[in-house]
XYZ file of C-alpha atoms in Angstrom:
335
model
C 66.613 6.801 -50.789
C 65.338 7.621 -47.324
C 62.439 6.806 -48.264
C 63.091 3.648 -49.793
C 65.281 2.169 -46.684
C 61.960 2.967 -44.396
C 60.048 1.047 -46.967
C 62.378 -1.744 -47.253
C 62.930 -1.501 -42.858
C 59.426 -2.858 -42.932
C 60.415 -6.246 -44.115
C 63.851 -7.873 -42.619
C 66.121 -9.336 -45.166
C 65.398 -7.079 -48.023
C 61.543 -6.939 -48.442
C 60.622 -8.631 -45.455
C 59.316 -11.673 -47.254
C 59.068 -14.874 -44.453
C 58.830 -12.144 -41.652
C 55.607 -13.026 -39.042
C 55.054 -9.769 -37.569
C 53.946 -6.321 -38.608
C 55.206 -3.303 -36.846
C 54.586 0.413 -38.950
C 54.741 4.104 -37.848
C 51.576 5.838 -38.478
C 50.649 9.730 -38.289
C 47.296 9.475 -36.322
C 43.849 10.728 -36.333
C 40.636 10.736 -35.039
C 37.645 9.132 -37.322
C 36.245 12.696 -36.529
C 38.876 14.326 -39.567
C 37.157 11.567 -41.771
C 33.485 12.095 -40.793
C 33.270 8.607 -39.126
C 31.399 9.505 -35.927
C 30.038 6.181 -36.055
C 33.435 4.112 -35.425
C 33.358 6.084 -31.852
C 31.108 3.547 -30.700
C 33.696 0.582 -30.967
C 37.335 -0.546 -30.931
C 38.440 -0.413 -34.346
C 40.371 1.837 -36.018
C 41.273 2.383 -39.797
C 44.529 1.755 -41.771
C 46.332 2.528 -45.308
C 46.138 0.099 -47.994
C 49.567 -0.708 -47.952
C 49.363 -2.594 -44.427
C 46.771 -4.444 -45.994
C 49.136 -5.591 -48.482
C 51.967 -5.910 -46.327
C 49.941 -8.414 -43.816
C 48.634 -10.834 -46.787
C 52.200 -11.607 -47.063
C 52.848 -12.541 -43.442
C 51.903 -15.700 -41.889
C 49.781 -14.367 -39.053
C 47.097 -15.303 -37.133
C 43.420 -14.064 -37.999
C 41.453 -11.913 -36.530
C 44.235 -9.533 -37.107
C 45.033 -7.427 -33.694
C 47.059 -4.724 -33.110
C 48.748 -2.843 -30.390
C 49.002 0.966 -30.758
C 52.085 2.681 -28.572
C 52.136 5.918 -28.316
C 55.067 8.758 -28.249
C 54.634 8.776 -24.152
C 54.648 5.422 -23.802
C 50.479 4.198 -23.372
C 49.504 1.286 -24.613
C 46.462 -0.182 -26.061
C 45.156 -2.711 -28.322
C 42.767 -2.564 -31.131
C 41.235 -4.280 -34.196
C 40.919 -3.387 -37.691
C 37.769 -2.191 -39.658
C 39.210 -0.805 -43.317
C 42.274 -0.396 -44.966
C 40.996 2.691 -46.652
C 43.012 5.421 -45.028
C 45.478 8.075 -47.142
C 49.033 5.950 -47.048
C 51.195 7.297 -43.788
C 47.867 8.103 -41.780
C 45.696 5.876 -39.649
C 42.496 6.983 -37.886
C 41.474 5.399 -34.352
C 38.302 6.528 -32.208
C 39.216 9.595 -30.175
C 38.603 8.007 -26.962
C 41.488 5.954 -27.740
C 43.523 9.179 -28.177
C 42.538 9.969 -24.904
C 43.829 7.107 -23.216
C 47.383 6.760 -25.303
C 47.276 10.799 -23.919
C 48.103 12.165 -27.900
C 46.867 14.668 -29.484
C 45.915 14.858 -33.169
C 48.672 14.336 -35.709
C 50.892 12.968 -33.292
C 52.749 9.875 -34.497
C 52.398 6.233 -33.276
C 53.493 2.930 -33.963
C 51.433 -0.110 -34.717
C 52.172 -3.975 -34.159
C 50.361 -6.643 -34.681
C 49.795 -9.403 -31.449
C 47.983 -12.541 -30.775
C 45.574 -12.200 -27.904
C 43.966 -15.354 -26.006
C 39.795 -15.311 -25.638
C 38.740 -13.578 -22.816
C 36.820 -15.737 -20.190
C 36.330 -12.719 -17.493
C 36.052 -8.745 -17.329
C 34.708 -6.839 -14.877
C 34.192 -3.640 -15.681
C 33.478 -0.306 -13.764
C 30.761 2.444 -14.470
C 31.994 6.274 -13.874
C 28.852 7.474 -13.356
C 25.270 5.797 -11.497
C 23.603 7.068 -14.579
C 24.917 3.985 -16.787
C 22.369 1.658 -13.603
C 19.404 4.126 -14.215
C 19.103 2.102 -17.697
C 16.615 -0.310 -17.816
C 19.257 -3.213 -18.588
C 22.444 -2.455 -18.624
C 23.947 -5.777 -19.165
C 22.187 -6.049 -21.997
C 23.345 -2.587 -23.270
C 27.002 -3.389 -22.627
C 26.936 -7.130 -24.016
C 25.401 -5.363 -27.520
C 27.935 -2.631 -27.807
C 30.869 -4.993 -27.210
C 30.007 -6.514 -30.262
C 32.065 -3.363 -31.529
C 34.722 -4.164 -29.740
C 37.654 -6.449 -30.894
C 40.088 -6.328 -27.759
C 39.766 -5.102 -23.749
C 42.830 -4.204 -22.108
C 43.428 -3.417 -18.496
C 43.396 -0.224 -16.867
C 41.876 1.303 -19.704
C 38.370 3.400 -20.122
C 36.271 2.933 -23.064
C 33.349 4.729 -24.430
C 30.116 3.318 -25.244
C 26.999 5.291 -26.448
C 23.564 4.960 -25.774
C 20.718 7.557 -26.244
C 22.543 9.863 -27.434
C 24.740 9.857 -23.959
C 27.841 9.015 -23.827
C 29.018 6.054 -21.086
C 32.639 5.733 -19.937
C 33.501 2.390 -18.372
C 36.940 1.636 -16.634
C 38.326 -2.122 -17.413
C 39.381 -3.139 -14.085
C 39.974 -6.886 -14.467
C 40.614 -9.438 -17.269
C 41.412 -13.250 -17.565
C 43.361 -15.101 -18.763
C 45.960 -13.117 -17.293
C 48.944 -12.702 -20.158
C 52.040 -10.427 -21.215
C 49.676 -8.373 -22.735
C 47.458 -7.231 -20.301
C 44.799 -7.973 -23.180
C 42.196 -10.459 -24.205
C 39.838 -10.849 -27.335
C 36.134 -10.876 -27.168
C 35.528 -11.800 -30.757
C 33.243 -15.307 -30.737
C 33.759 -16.269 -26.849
C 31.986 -16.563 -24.098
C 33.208 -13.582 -21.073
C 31.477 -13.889 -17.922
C 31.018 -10.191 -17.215
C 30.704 -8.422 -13.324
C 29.746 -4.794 -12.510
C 31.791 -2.664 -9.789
C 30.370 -0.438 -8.221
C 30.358 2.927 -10.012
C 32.884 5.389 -9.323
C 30.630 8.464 -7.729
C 29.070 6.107 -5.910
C 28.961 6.954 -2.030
C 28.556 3.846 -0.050
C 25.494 4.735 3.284
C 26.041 5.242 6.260
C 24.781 1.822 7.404
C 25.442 2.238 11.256
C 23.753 5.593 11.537
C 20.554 3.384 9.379
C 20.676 1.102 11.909
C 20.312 3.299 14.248
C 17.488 5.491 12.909
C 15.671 1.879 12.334
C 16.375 0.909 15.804
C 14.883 4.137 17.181
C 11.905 4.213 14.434
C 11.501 0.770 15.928
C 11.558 1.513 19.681
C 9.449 4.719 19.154
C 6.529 2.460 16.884
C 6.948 -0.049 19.854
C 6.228 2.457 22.934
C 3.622 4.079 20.639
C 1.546 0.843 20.114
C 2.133 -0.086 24.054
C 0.458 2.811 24.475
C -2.083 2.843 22.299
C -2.486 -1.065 23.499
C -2.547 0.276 26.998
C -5.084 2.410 26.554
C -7.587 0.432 24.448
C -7.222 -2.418 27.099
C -7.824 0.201 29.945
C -10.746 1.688 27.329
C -12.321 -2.382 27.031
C -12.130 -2.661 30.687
C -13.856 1.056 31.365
C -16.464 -0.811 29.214
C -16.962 -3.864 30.500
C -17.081 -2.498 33.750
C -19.798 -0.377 32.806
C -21.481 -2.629 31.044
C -21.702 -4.705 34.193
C -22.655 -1.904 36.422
C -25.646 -1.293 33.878
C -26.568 -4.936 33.822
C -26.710 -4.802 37.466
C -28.940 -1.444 37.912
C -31.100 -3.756 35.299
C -31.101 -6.820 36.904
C -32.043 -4.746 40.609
C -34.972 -2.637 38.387
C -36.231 -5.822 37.533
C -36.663 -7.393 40.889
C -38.056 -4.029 41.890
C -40.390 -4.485 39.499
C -41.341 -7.609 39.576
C -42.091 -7.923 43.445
C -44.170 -4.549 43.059
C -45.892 -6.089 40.665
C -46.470 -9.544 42.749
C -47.753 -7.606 45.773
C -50.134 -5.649 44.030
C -51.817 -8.508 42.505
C -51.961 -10.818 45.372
C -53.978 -9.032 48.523
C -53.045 -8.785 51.831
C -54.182 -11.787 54.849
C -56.320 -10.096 57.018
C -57.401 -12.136 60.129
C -61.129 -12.657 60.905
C -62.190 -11.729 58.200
C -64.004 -14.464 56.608
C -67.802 -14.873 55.999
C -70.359 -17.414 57.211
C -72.053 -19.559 55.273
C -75.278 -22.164 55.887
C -76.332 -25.527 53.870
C -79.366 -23.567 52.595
C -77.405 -20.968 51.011
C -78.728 -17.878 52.886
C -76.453 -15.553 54.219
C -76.529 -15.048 57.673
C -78.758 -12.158 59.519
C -75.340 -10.830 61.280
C -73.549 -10.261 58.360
C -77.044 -8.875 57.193
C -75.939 -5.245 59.607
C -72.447 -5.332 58.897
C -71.266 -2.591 56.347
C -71.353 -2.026 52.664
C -67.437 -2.656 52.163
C -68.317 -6.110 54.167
C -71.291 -6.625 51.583
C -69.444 -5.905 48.970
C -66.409 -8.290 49.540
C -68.955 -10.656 50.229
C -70.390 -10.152 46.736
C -67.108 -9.797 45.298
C -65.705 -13.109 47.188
C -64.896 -15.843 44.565
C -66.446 -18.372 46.919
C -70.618 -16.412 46.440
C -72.396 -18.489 43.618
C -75.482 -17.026 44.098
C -76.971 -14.432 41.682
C -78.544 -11.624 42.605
C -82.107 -12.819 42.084
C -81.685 -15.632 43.951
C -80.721 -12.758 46.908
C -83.899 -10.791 46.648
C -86.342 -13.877 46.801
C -84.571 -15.044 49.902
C -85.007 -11.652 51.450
C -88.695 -11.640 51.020
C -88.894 -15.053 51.930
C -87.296 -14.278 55.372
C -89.823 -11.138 55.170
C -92.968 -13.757 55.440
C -91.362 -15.679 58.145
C -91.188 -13.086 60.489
C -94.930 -12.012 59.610
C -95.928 -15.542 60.323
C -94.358 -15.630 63.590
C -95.710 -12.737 64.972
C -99.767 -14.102 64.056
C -98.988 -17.239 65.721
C -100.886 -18.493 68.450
C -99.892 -21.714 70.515
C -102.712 -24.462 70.507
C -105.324 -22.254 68.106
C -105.453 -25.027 65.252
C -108.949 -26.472 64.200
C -109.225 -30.487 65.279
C -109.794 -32.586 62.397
C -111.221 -36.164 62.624
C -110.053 -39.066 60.455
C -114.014 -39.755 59.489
């Protein structure tokens, strides 16, 4: 009989028929006593055949939601994946457990709600592993699909590589009784906080390390500009000491050069000549260096043949004038 007035509670006015909500008392599970690892990786959880039956009578609103209330009081919500579990039981994901803080066999009761379509979530990472993936928007958005319902405050569990990723639901919209929204065929503009172990820099004492790295690359190039300017003008200078010494050698040079090949005026020192062309009987005793710049002179035309008939020509002058004799000549008549 007991038995049959729980039944019969679960549908006001004997049977329940016309009645628009579901509300049941459920020992619960995890999908682990089942061997349904899989359903870990989602929101959905697994009910008796008997609230399948129950909700075809009711006139309620598709995609069937439920909230699950625990013993202490925790709250969550959920969606529905089989109605194959033994009659009295359900089985949820154990990270669900975890948040209604129940342990296995513990009972709960289950109610079904009408959520409104999510439009915004932002959610928060536990750990800076889940932004070492190489997209992790794209991660989330795919095991989401999993998902039926996101409610406030609580963590879920999504898996990827074999790693498990626990993400805290810090913010919904729109903002209802609930505390719950649907993501089943909307659109939910999704943000990132910043994970929870993560330790925000010390910015000031950055800025100041940059400012000294800064100041300390500054005085070093100074220096180093310093010193190659002072180095280019050690240079220069030299190089226009050197092209000085050069310019001075040069000079040297040249005017040593000039002297030697032009000779030296020396007075009085010039040499007679006569319309004949015979040189002179005084510069006849003068010395060899005299006869010999004579020679050399550029002004001498005359060869040195020419020289040695006009010496024996001067010889037979001087023989004739020492056999003359005044008035000795033979007379000669005109007959």
């Amino acid at each position: 009989r007991q038995d049959n007035m729980s039944f019969f509670g679960n549908y006001p006015g004997f049977g329940g028929f016309g009645a628009n909500s579901f509300e049941k008392t459920y020992r619960c599970h995890s999908v682990a006593v089942i061997n349904r690892t899989e359903l870990e990786e989602g929101g959905k959880i697994i009910l008796p055949p008997s609230a399948l039956d129950i909700l075809s009578r009711l006139n309620i609103v598709y995609p069937m939601l439920f909230s699950i209330q625990s013993s202490k009081g925790k709250v969550t919500h959920c969606g529905v994946l089989e109605f194959v579990a033994e009659e009295g039981r359900c089985y949820i994901p154990y990270w669900m457990m975890q948040n209604l803080l129940m342990e296995e066999g513990e009972m709960v009761t289950i109610k079904n709600v009408s959520l409104p379509k999510g439009t915004f979530v932002k959610l928060q990472p536990h750990s800076q592993t889940f932004l070492d993936m190489t997209n992790p928007r794209a991660v989330l958005e795919r095991a989401l699909r999993s998902f039926a319902t996101l409610t406030k405050d609580e963590v879920i569990m999504i898996k990827y590589n074999n790693k498990n990723y626990y993400i805290t639901v810090l913010e919904i919209k729109p903002i209802n009784p609930h505390n719950a929204i649907t993501i089943i065929e909307t659109d939910v503009d999704l943000e990132f906080a910043a994970p929870m172990d993560y330790v925000e820099p010390d910015y000031s004492s950055l800025i100041n390390n940059n400012v000294q790295n800064n100041n300390n690359n500054n005085n070093n190039n100074n220096d180093n500009s310093i010193s190659s300017i002072a180095e280019t003008d050690c240079h220069v200078v030299d190089d226009l000491k050197t092209k000085r010494k050069r310019k001075r050698k040069r000079k040297l040079k040249n005017s040593s050069e000039n002297s030697k090949s032009q000779p030296k005026f020396e007075p009085f020192k010039g040499a007679g000549r006569s319309c004949s062309g015979k040189i002179p009987r005084a510069l006849l005793t003068n010395s060899d260096t005299s006869n010999t710049s004579l020679n050399e002179s550029p002004n001498n035309n005359l060869s040195k043949s020419t020289n040695n008939v006009d010496d024996n020509n001067d010889k037979d002058d001087e023989d004739e004038g020492r056999n003359f004799l005044a008035f000795s000549g033979k007379g000669n008549s005109l007959k």
